[in-house]
PDB file of C-alpha atoms and ligand atoms in Angstrom:
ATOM      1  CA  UNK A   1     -51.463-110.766  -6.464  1.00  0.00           C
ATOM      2  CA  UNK A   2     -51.929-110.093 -10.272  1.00  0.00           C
ATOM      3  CA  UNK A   3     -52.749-113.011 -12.151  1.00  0.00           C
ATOM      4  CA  UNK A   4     -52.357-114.070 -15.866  1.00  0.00           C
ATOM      5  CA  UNK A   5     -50.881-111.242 -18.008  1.00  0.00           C
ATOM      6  CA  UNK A   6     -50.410-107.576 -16.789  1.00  0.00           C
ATOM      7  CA  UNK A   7     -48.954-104.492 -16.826  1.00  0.00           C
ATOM      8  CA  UNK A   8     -47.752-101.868 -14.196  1.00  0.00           C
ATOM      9  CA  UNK A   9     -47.291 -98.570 -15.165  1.00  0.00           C
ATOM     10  CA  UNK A  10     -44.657 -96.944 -13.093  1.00  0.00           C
ATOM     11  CA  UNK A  11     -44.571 -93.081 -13.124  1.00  0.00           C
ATOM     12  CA  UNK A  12     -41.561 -90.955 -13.772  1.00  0.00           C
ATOM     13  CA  UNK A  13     -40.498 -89.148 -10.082  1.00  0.00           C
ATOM     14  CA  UNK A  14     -43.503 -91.111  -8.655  1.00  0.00           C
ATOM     15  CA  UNK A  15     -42.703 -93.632  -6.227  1.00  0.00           C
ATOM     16  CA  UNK A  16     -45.627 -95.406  -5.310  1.00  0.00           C
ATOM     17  CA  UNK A  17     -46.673 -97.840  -8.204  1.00  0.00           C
ATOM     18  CA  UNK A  18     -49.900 -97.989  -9.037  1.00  0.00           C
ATOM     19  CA  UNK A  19     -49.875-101.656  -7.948  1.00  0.00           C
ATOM     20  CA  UNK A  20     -48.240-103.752  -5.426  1.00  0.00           C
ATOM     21  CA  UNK A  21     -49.029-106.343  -2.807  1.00  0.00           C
ATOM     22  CA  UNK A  22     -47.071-105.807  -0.060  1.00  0.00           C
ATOM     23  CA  UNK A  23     -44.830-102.295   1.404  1.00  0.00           C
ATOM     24  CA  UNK A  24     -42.272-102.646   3.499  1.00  0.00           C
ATOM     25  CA  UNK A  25     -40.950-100.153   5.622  1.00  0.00           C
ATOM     26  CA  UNK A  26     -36.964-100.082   7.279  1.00  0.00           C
ATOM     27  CA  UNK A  27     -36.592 -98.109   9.814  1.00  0.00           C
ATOM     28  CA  UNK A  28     -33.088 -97.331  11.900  1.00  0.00           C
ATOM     29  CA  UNK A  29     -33.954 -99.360  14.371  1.00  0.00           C
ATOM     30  CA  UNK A  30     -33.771-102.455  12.228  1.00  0.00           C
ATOM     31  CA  UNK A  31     -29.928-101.681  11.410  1.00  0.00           C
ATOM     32  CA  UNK A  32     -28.766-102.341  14.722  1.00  0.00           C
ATOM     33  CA  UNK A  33     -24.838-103.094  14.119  1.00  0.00           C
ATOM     34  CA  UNK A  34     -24.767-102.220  10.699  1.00  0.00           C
ATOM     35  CA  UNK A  35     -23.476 -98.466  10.277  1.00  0.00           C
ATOM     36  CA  UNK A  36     -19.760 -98.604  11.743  1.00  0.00           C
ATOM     37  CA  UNK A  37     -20.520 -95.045  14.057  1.00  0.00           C
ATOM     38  CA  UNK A  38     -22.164 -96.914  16.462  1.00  0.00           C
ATOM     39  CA  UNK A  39     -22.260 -93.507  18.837  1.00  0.00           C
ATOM     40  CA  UNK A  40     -23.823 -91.394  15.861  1.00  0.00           C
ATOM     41  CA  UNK A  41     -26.554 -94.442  15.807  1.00  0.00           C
ATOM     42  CA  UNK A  42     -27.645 -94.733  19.258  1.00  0.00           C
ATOM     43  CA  UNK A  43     -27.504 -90.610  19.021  1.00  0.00           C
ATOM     44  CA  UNK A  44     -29.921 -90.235  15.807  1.00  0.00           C
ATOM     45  CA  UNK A  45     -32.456 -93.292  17.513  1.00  0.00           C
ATOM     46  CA  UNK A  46     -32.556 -91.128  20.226  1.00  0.00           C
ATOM     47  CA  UNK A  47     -34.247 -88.481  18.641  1.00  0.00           C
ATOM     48  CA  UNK A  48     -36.357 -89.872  16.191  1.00  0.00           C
ATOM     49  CA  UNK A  49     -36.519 -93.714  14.150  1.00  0.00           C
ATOM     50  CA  UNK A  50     -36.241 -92.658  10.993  1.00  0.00           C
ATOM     51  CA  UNK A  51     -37.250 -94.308   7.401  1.00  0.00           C
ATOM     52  CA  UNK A  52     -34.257 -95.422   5.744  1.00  0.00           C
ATOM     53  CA  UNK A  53     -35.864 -97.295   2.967  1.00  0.00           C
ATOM     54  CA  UNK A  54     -39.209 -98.922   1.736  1.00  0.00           C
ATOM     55  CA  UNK A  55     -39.902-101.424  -0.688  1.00  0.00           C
ATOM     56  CA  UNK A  56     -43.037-101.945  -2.934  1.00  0.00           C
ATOM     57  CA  UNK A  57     -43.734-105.895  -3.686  1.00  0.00           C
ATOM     58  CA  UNK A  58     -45.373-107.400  -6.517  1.00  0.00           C
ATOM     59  CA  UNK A  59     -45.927-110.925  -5.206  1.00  0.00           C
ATOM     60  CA  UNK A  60     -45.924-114.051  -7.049  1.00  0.00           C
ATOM     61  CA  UNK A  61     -45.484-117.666  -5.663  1.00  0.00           C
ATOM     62  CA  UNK A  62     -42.170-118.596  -4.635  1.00  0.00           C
ATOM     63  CA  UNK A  63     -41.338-121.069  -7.257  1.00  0.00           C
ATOM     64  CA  UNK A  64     -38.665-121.697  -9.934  1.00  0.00           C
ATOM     65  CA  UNK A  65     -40.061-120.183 -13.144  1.00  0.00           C
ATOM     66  CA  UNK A  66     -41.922-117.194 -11.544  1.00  0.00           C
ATOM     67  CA  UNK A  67     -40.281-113.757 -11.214  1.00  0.00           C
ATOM     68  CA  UNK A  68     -40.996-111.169  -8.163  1.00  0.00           C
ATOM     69  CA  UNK A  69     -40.285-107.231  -8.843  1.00  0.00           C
ATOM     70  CA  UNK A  70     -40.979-104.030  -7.202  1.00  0.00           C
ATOM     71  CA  UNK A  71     -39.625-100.527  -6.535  1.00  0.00           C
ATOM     72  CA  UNK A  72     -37.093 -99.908  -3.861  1.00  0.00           C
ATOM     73  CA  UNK A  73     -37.019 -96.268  -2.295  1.00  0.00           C
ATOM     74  CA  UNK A  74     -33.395 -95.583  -0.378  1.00  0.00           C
ATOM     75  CA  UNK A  75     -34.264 -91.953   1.220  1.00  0.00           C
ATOM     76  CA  UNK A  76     -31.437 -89.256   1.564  1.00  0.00           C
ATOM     77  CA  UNK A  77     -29.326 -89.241   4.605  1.00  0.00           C
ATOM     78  CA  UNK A  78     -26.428 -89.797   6.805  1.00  0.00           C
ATOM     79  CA  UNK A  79     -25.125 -91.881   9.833  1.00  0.00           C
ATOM     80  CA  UNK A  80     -22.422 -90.668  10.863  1.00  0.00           C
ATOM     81  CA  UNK A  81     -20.448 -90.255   7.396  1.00  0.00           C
ATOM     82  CA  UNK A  82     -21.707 -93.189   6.215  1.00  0.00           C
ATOM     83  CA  UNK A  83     -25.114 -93.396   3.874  1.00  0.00           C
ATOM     84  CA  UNK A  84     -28.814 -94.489   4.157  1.00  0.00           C
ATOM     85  CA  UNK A  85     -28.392 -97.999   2.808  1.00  0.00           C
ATOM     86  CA  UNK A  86     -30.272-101.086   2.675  1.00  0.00           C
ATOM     87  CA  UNK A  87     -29.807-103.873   4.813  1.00  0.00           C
ATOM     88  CA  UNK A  88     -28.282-106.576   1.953  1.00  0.00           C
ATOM     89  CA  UNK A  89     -27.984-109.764   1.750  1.00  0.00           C
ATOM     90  CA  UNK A  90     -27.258-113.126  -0.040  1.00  0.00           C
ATOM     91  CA  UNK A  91     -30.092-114.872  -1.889  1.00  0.00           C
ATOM     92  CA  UNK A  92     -30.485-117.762   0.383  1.00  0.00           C
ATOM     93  CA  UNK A  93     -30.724-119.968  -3.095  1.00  0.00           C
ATOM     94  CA  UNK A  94     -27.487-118.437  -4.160  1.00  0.00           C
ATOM     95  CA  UNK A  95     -27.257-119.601  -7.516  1.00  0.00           C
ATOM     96  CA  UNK A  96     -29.908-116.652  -8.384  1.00  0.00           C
ATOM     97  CA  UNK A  97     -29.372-113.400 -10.244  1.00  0.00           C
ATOM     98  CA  UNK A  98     -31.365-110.079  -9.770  1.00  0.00           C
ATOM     99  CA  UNK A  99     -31.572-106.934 -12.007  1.00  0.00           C
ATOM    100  CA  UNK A 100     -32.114-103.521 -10.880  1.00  0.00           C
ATOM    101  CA  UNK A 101     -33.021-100.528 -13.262  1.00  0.00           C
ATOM    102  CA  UNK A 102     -32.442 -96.926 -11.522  1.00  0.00           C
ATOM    103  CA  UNK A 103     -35.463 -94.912 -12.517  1.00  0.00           C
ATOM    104  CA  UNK A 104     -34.560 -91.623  -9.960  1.00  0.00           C
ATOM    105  CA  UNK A 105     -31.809 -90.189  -7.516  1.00  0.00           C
ATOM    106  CA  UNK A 106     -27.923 -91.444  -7.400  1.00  0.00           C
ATOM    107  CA  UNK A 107     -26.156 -94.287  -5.319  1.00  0.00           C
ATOM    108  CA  UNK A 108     -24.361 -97.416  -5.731  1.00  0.00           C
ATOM    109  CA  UNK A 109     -24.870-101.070  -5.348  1.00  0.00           C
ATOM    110  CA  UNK A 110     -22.018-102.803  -3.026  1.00  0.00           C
ATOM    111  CA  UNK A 111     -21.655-106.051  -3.751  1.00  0.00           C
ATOM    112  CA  UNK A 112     -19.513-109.106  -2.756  1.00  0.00           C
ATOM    113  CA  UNK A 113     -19.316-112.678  -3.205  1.00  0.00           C
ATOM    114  CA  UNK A 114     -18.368-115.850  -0.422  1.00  0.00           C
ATOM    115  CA  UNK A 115     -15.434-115.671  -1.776  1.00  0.00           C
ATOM    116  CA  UNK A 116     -13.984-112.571  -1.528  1.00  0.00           C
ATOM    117  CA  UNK A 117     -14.230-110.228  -4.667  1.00  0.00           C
ATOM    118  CA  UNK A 118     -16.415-106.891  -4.485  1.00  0.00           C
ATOM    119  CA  UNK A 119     -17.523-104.181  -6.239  1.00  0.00           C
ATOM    120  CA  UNK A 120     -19.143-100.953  -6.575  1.00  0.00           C
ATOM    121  CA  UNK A 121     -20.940 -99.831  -9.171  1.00  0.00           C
ATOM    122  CA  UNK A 122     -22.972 -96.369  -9.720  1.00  0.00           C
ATOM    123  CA  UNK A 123     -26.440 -96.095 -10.230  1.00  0.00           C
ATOM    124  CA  UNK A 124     -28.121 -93.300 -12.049  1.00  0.00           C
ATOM    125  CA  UNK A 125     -31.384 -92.620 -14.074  1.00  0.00           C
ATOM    126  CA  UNK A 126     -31.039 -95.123 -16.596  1.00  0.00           C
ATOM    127  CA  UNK A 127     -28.947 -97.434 -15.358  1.00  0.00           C
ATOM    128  CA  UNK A 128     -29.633-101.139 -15.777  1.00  0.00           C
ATOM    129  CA  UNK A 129     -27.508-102.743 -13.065  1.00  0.00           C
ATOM    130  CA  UNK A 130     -26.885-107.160 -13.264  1.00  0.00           C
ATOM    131  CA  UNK A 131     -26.514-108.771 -10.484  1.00  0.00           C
ATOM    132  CA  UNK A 132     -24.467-111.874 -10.880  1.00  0.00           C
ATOM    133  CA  UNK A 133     -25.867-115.027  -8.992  1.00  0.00           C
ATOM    134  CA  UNK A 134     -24.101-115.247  -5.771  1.00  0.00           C
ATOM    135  CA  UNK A 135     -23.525-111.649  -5.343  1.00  0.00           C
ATOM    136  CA  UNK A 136     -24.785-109.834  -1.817  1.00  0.00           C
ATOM    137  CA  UNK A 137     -25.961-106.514  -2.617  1.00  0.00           C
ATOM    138  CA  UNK A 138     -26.947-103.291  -1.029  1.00  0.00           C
ATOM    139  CA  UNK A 139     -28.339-100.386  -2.620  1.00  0.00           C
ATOM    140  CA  UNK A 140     -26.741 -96.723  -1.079  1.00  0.00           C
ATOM    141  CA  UNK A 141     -28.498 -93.646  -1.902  1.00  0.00           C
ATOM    142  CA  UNK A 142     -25.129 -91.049  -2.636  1.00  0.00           C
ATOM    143  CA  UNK A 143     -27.109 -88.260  -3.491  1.00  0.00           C
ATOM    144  CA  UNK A 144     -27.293 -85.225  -2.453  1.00  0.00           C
ATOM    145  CA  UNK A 145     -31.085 -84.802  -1.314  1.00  0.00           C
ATOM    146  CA  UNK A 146     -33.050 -87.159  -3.461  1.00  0.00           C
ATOM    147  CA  UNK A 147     -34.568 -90.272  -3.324  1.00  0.00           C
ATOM    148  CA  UNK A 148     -32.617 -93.425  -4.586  1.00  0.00           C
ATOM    149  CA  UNK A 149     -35.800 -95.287  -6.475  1.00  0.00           C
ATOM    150  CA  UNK A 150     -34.772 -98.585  -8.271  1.00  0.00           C
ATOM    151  CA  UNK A 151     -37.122-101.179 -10.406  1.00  0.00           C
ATOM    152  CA  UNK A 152     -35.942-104.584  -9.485  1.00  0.00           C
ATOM    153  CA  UNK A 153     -36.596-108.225 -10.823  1.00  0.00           C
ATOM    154  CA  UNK A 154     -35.330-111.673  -9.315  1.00  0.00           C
ATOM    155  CA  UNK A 155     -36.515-115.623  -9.360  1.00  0.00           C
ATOM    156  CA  UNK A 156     -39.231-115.934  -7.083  1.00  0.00           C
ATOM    157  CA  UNK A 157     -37.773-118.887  -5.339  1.00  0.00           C
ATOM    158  CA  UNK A 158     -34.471-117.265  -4.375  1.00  0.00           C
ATOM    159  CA  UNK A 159     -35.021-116.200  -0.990  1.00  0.00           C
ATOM    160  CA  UNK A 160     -32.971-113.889   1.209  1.00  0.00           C
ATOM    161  CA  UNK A 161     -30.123-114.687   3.929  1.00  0.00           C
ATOM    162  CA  UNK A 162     -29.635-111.182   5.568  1.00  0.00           C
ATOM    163  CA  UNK A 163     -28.218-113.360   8.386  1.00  0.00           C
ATOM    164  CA  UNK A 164     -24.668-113.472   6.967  1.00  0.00           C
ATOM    165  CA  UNK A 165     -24.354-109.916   6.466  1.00  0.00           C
ATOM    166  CA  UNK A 166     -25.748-109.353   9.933  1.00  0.00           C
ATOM    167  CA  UNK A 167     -22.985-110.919  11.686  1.00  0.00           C
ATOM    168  CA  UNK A 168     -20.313-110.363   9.253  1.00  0.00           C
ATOM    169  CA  UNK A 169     -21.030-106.803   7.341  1.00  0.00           C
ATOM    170  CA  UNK A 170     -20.287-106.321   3.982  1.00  0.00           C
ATOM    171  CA  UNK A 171     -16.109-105.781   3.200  1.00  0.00           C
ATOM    172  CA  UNK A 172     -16.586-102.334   1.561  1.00  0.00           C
ATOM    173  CA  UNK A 173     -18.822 -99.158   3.097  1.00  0.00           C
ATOM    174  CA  UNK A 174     -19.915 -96.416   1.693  1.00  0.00           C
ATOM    175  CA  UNK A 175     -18.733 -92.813   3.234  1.00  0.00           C
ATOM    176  CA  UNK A 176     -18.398 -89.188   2.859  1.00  0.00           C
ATOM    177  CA  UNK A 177     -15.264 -87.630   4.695  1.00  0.00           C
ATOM    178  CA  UNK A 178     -15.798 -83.930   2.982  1.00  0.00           C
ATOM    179  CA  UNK A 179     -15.090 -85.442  -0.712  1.00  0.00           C
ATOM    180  CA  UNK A 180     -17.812 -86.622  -1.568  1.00  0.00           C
ATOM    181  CA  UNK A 181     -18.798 -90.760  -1.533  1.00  0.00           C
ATOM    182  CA  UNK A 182     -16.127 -92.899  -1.166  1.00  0.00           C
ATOM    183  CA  UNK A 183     -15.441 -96.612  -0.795  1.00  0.00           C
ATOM    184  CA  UNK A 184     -13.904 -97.467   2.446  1.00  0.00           C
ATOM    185  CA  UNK A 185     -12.499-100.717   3.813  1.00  0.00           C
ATOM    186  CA  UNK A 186     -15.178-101.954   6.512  1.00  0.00           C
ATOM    187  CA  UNK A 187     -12.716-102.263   9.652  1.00  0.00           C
ATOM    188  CA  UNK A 188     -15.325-104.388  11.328  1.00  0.00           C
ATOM    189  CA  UNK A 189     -16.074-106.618   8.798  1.00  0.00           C
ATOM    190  CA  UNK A 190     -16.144-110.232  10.431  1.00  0.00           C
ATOM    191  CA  UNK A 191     -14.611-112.965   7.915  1.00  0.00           C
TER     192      UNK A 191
HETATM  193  C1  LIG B 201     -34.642-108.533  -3.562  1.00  0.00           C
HETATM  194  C2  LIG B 201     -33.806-107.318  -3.564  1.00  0.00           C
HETATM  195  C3  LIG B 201     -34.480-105.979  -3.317  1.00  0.00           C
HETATM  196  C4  LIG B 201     -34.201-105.599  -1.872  1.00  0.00           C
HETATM  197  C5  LIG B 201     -34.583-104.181  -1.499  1.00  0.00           C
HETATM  198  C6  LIG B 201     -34.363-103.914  -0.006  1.00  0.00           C
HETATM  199  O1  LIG B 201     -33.878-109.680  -3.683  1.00  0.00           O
HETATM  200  O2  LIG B 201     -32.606-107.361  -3.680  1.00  0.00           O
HETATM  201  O3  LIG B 201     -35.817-106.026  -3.534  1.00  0.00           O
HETATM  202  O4  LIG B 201     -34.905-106.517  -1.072  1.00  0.00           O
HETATM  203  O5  LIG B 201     -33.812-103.281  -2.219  1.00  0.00           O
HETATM  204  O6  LIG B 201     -33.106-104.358   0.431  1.00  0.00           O
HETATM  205  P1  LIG B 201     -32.944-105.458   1.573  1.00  0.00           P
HETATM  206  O7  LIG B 201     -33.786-106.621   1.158  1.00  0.00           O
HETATM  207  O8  LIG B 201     -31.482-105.784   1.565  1.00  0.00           O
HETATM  208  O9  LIG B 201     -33.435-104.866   2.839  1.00  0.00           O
HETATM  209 ZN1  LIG B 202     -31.761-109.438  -3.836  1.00  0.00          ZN
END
């Protein structure tokens, strides 16, 4: 963990920052009941678990005041017709914001609150995207080929409930039926 002042210098098209605590890797395997083809799934674990996603931490303790950032890498692919995505979730304090910056690739955030609203909005190179406390989001790489790579920043004491969105789903998915990416009702989201 950096301490006192510092800087991180984060390199165009690079993905690895030159510093960060901790790396987290997603595989398919952790997003058991998440995409809704549940037969292209079990097919694509078959043959191989792939990386969906990885995340590159900068720690700092989890208390009110402090903020913790990193990079998050969505990779290029499909499910079915549905995209790589991250997991999501609620911050578990949910009275907490979070701001994402896209540095590379294009996708969306999905987004949804307790009580019912949603939205979608596109990320591209450039794009400074604002998370409203109480918000669920999950970042969807939409591109064709590239790496979805966003800078992200949130209160270190928020948390994260990826419970809820476990059982329930989020209300709005992410496809491609031959038009491009398009935003589908979720017909087994669980209110
Ligand atoms: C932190 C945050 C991001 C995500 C990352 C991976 O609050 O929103 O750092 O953690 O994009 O997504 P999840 O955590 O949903 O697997
Ligand atoms: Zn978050």
């Amino acid at each position: 963990m950096a301490d006192g002042p510092h800087t991180v210098f984060i390199e165009a098209g690079k993905v690895r920052p030159e510093l960060f605590d901790a790396h987290i890797e997603r595989r398919l395997s952790s997003m058991k009941g998440q995409y809704l083809d549940q037969e292209a799934y079990r097919r694509m674990l078959e043959e191989e678990d792939r990386l969906l996603y990885e995340v590159y931490e900068l720690r700092r303790p989890e208390k009110e005041g402090e903020l913790l950032s990193g990079i998050s890498i969505v990779h290029p692919g499909k499910v079915g017709e549905e995209y790589f995505m991250t997991k999501g979730h609620f911050h578990e304090v949910l009275d907490t914001a979070e701001i994402y910056w896209c540095l590379s690739g294009r996708g969306v955030m999905v987004m949804e609150t307790p009580e019912g609203e949603w939205s979608v909005k596109d990320l591209s190179p450039g794009t400074v995207l604002y998370v409203p406390p109480r918000w669920a989001h999950r970042s969807v790489n939409t591109g064709s080929g590239e790496n979805l790579v966003t800078f992200f920043v949130y209160p270190a004491h928020a948390g994260h409930d990826y419970g809820t969105i476990e059982s329930k789903g989020f209300r709005k998915l992410m496809v491609d039926r031959g038009a491009g990416a398009e935003v589908i009702d979720n017909p087994r989201w669980r209110g």
